[in-house]
Coordinates of N, CA and C in Angstrom, one line a residue:
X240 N -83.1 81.4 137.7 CA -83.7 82.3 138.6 C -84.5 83.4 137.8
X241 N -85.7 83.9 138.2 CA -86.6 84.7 138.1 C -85.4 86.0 138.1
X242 N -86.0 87.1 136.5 CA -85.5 88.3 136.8 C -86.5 88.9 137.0
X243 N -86.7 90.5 138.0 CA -87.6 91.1 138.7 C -87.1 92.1 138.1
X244 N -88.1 93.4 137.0 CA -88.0 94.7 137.1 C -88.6 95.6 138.3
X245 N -87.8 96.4 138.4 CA -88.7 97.3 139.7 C -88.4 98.6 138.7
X246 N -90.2 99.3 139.2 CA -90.3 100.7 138.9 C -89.9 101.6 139.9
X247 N -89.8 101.6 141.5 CA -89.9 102.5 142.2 C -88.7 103.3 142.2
X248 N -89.0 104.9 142.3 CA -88.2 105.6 142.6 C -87.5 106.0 141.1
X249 N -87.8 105.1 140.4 CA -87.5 105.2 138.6 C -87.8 106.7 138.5
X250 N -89.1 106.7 138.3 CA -89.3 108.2 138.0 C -89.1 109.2 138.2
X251 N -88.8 109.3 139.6 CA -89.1 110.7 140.7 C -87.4 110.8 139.6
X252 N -86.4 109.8 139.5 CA -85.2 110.4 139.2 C -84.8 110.6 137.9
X253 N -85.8 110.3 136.7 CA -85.9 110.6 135.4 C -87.2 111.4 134.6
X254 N -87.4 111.9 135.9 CA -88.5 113.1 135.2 C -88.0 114.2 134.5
X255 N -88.7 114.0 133.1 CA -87.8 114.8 132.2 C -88.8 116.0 131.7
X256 N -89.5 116.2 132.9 CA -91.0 117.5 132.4 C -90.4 118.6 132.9
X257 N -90.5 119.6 131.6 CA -89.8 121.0 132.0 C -90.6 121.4 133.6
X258 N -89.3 122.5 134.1 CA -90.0 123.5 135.1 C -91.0 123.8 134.4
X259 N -91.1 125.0 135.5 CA -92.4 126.4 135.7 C -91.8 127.1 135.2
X260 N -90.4 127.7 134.8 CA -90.1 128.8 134.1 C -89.9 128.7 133.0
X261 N -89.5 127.4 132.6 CA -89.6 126.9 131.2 C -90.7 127.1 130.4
X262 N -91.9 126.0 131.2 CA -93.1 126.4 130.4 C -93.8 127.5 130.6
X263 N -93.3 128.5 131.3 CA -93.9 129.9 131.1 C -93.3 130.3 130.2
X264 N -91.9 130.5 129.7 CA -91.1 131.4 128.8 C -92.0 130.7 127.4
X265 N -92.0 129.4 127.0 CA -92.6 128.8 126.0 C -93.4 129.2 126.2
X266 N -94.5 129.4 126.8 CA -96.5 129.8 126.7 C -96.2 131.6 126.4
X267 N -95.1 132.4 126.8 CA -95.0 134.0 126.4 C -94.4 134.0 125.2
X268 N -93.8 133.0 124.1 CA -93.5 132.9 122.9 C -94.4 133.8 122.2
X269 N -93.8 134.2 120.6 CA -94.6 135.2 119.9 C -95.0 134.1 118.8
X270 N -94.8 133.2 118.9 CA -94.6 131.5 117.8 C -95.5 130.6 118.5
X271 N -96.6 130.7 117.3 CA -97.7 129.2 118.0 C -97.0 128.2 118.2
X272 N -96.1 127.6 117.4 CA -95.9 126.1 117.8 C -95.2 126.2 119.4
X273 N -94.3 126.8 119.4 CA -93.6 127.5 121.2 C -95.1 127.7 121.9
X274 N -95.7 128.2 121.4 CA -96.9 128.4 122.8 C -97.4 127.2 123.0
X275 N -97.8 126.6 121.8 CA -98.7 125.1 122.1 C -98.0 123.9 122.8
X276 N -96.5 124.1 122.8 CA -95.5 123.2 123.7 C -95.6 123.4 125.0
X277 N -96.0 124.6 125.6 CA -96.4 124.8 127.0 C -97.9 125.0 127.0
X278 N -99.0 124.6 126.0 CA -99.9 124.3 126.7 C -100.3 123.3 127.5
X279 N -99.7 122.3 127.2 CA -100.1 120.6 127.9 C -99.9 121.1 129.4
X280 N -99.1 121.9 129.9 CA -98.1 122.3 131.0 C -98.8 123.1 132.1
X281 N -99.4 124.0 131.3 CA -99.8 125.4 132.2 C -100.9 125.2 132.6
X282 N -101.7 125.6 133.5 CA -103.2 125.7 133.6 C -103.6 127.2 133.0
X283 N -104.9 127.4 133.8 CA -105.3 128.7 133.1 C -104.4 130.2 134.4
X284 N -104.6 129.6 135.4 CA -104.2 130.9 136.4 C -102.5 130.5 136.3
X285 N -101.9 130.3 135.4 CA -100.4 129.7 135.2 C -99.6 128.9 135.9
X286 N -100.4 128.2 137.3 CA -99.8 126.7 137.7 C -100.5 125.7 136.7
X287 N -99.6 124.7 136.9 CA -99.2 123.6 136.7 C -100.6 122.7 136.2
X288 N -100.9 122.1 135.5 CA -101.7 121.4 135.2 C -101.9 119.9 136.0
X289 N -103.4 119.4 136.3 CA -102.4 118.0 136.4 C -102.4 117.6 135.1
X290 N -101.8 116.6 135.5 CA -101.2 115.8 134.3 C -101.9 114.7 133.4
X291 N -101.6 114.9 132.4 CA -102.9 114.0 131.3 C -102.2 113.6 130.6
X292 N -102.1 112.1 130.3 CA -101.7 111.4 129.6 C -100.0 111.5 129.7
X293 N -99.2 111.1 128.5 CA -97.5 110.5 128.5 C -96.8 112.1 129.0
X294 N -96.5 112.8 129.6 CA -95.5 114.0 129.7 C -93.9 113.8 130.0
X295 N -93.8 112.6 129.8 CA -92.7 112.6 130.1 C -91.9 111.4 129.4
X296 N -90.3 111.2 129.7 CA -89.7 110.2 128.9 C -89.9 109.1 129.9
X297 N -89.9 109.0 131.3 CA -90.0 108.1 132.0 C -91.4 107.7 132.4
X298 N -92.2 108.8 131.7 CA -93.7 108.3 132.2 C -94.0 107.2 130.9
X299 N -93.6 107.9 130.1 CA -93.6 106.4 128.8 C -92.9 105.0 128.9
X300 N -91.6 105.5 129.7 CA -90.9 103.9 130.1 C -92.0 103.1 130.8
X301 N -92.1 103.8 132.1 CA -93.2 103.1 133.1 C -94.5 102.7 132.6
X302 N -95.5 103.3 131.6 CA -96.4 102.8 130.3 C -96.1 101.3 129.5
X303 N -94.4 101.6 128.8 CA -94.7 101.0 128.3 C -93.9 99.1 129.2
X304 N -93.5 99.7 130.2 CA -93.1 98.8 131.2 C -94.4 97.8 131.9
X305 N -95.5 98.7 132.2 CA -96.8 98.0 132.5 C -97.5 96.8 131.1
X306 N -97.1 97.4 130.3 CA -97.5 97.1 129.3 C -97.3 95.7 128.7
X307 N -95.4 95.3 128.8 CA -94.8 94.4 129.0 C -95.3 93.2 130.0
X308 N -95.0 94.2 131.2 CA -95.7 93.1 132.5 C -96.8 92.2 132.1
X309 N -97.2 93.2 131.4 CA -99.3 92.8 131.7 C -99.5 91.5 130.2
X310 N -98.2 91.4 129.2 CA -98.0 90.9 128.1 C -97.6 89.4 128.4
X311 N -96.8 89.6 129.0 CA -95.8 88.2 129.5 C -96.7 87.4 130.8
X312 N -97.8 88.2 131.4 CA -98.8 87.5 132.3 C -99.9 86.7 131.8
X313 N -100.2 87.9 130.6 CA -101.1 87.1 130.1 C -100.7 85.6 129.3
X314 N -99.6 85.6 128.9 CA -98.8 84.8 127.9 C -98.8 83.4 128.7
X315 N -99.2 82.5 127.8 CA -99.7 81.0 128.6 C -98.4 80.1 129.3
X316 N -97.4 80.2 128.5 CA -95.9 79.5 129.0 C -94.7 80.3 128.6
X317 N -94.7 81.1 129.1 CA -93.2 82.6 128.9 C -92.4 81.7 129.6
X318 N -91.4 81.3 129.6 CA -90.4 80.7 130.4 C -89.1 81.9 130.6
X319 N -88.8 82.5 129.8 CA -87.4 83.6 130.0 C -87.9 84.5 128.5
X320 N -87.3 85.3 129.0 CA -87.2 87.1 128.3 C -86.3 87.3 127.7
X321 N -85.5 87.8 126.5 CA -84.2 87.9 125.8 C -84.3 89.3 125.1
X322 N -83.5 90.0 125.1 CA -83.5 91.3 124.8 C -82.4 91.2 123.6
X323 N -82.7 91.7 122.2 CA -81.6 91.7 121.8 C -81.8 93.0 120.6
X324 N -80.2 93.4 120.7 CA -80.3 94.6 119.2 C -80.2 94.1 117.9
X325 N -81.5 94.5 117.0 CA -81.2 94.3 115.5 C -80.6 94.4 114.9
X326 N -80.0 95.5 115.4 CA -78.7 96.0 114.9 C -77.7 97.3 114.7
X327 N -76.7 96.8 114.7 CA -75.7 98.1 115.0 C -75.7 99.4 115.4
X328 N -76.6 100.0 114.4 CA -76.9 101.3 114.1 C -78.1 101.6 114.9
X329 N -78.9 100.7 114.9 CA -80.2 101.0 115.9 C -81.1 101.7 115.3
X330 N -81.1 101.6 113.8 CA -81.8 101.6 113.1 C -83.4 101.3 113.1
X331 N -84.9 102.1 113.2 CA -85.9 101.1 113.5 C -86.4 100.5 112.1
X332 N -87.3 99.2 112.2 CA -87.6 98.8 110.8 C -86.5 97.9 110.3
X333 N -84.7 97.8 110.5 CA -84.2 97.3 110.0 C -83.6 96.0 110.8
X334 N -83.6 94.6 110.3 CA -82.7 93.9 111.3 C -81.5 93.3 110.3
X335 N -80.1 93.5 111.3 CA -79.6 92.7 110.7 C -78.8 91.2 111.2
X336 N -79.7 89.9 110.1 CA -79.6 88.9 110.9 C -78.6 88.5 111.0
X337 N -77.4 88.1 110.2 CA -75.9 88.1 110.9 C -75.5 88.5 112.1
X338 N -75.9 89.5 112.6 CA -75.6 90.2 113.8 C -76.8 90.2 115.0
X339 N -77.5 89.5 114.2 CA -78.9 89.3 115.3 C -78.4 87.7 115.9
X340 N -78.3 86.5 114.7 CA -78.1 85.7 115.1 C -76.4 85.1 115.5
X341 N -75.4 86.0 115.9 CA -74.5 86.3 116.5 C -74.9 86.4 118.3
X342 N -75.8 87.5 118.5 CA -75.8 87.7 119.9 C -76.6 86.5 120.1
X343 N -77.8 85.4 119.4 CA -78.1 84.3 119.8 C -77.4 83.1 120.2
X344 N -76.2 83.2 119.5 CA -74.9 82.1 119.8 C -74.4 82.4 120.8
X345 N -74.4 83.8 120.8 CA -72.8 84.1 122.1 C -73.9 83.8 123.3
X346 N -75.3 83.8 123.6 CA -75.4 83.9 124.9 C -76.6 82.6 125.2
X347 N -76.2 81.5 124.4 CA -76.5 80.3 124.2 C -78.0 80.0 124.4
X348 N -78.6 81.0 123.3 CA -80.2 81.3 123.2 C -80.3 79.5 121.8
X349 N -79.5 79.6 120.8 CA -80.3 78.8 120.2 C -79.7 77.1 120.4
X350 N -78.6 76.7 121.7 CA -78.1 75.4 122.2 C -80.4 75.8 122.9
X351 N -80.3 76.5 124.2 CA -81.9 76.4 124.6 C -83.1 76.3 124.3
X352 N -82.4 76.7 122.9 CA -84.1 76.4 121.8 C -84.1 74.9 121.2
X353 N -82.9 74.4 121.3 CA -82.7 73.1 120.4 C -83.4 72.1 121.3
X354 N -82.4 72.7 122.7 CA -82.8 71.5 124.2 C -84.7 71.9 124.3
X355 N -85.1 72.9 123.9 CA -86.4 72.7 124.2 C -87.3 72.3 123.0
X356 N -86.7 72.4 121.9 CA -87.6 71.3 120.5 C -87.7 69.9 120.9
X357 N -86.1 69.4 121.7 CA -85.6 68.0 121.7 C -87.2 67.4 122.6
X358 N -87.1 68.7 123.7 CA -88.0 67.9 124.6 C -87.9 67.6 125.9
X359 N -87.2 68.5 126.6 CA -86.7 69.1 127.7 C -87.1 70.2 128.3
X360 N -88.2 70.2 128.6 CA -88.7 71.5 129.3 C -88.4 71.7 130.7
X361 N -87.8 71.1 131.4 CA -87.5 71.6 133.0 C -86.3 71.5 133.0
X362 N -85.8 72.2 133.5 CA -84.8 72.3 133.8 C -84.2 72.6 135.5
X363 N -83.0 72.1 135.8 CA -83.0 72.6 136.9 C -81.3 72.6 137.4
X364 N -80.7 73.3 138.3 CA -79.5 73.6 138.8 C -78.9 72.1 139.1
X365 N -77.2 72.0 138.3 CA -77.2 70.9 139.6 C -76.8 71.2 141.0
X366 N -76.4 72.2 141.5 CA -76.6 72.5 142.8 C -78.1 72.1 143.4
X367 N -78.7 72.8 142.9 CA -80.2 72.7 143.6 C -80.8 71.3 143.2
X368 N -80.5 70.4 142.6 CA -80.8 68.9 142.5 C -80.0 68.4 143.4
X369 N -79.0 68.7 143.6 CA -77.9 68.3 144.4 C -78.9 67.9 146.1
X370 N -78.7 69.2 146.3 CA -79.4 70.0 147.4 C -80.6 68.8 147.7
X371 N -82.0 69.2 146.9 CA -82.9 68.5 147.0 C -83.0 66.8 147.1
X372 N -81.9 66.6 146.3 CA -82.4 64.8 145.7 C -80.9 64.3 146.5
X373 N -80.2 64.7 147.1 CA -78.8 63.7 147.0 C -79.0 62.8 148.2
X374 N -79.5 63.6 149.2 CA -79.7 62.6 150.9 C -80.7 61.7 150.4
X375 N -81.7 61.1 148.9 CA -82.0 59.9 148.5 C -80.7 58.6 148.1
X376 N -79.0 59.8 148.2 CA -78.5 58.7 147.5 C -77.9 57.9 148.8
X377 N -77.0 56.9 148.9 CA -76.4 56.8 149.9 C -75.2 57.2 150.0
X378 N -74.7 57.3 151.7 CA -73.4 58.5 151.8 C -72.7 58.1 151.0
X379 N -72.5 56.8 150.7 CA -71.3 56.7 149.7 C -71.3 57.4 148.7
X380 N -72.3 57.6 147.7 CA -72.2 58.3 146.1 C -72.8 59.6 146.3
X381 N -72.8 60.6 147.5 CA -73.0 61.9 148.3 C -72.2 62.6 147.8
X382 N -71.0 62.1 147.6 CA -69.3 62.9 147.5 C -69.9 63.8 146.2
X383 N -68.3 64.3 145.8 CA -68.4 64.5 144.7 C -68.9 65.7 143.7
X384 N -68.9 66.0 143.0 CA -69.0 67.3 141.9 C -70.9 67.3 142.1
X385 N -71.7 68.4 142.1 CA -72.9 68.2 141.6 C -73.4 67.3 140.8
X386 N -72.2 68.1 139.6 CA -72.5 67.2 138.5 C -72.6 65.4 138.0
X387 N -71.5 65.2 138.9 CA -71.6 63.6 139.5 C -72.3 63.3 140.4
X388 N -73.0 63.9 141.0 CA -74.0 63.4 141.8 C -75.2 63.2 141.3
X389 N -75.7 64.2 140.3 CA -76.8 64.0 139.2 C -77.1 63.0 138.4
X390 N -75.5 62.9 137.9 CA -75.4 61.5 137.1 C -76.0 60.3 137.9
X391 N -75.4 60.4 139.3 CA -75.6 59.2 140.0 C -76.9 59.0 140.1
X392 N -77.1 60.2 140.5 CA -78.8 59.7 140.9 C -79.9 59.3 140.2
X393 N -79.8 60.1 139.4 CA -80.5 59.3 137.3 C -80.3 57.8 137.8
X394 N -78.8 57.7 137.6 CA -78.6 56.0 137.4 C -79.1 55.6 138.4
X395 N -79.1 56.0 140.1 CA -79.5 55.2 140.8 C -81.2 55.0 141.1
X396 N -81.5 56.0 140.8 CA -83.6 55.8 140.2 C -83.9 55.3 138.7
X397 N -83.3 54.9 137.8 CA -82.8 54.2 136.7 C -83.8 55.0 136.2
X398 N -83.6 56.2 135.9 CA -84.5 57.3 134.9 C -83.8 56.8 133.8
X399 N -84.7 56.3 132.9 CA -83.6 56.2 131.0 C -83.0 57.1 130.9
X400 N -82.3 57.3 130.2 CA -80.7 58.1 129.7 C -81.5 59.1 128.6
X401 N -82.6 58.6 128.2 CA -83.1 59.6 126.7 C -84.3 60.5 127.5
X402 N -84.4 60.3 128.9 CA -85.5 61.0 129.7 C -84.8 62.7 130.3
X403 N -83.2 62.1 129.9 CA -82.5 63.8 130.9 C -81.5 64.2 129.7
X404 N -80.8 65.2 130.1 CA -79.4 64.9 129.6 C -78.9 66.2 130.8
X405 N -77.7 66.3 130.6 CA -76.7 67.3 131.5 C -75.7 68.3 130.6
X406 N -76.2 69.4 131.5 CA -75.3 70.6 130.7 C -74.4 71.2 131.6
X407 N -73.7 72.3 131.5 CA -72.6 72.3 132.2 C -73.1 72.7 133.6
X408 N -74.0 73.5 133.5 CA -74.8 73.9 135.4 C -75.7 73.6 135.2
X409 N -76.9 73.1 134.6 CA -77.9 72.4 134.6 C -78.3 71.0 134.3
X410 N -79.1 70.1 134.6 CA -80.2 69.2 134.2 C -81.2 69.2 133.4
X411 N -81.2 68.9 132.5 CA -82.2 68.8 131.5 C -83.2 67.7 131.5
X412 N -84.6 67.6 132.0 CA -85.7 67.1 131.9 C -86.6 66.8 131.3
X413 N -87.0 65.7 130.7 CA -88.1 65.6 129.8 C -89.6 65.9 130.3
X414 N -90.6 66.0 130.0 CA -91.9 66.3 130.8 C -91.9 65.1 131.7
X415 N -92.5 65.5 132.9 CA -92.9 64.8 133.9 C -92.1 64.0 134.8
X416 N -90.6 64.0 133.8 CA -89.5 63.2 135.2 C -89.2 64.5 136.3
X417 N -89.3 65.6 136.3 CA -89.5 66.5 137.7 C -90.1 65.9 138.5
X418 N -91.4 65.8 138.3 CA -92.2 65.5 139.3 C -92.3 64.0 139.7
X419 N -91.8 63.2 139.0 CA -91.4 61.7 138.8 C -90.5 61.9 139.9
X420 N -89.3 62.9 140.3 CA -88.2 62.7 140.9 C -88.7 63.2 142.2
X421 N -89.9 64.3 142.6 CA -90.4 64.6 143.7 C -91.6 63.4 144.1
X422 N -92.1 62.9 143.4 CA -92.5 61.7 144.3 C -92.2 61.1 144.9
X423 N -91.0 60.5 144.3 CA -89.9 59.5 144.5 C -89.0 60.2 145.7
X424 N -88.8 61.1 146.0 CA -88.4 61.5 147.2 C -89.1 61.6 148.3
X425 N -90.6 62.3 148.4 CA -92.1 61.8 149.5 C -91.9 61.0 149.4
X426 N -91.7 60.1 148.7 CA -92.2 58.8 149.1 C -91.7 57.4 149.5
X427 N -90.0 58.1 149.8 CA -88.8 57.8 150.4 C -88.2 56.8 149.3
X428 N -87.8 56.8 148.2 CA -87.5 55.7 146.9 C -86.8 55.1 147.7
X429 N -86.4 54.0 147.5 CA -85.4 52.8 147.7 C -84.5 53.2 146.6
X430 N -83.3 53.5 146.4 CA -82.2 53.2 145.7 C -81.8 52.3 145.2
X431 N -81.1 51.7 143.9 CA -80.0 50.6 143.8 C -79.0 51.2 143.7
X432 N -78.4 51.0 144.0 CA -76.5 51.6 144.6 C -75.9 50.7 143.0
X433 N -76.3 49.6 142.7 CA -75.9 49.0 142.2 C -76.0 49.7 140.9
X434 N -77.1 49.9 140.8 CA -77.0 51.1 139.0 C -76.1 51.8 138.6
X435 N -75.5 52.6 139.5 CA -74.3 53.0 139.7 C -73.0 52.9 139.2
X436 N -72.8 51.9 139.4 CA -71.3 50.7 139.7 C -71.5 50.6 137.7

């Protein structure tokens, strides 16, 4: 499943731009650097400025949040996003890989990188294969776990065995048996039951 960031309403509730009394007490400082902190802020008749450029901590999030978007769109085949910490301390500049490639194991980032060198780019639920492909099987081999119904149906469109494999909620696909398996549903396949057995 697609994750979706939303911005709205983000900012109105992390706006971290001082008041009006704030940046007046800082602009009546007897200390340049205190005055120049409420220049960005003040206009000349002492409202509010509009606003130019980053003022804030959430106007930076939402910057650098477009930024991202606009990254991963342009990006020719992004398939999934993975966030991970370098490390401990949160130190910037430093990673530490033991503990980097720790959170890759525990959240079965590099079994997904193997299955996609192997050569398995689609992937898909066996629920939702289930769903889609099983009224190809007959009621008899209908029953049964997702997971055995997947099997079955492989066997019963005699996809080779080196074309899929099966993981514990998903199907793994080599290029072009997806769409191999939506044809073959338009276009009503015949089954052998017998592949099966």
């Amino acid at each position: 499943s697609d994750v979706e960031y939303g911005r709205q309403g983000w900012l109105d509730r992390n706006d971290a731009r001082s008041s009006a009394e704030v940046e007046a007490l800082l602009a009546g400082s007897t200390k340049s650097f205190v005055q120049s902190l409420a220049e960005q802020g003040i206009g000349t008749a002492g409202a509010r400025a509009p606003p130019r450029g980053l003022r804030s901590v959430s106007k930076q999030h939402r910057r650098d949040l477009d930024d991202l978007l606009a990254t991963l769109r342009a990006a020719p085949c992004v398939h999934f996003v993975r966030c991970f910490r370098p490390n401990m301390s949160q130190h910037p500049c430093h990673i530490d890989r033991p503990y980097l490639l720790e959170q890759l194991r525990s959240c079965g980032t590099v079994q997904l990188l193997q299955l996609m060198h192997q050569g398995y780019p689609n992937r898909l639920e066996l629920r939702a294969l289930a769903e889609r492909f099983g009224p190809l099987l007959p009621r008899g081999l209908r029953g049964g776990s997702p997971r055995t119904l997947a099997q079955s149906l492989m066997l019963a469109l005699r996809v080779p065995k080196e074309e899929w494999t099966l993981g514990v909620t998903r199907i793994f696909l080599k290029a072009g048996q997806l769409a191999a398996l939506e044809d073959l549903k338009e276009g009503g396949a015949a089954l052998d039951p017998r592949a099966v057995a």
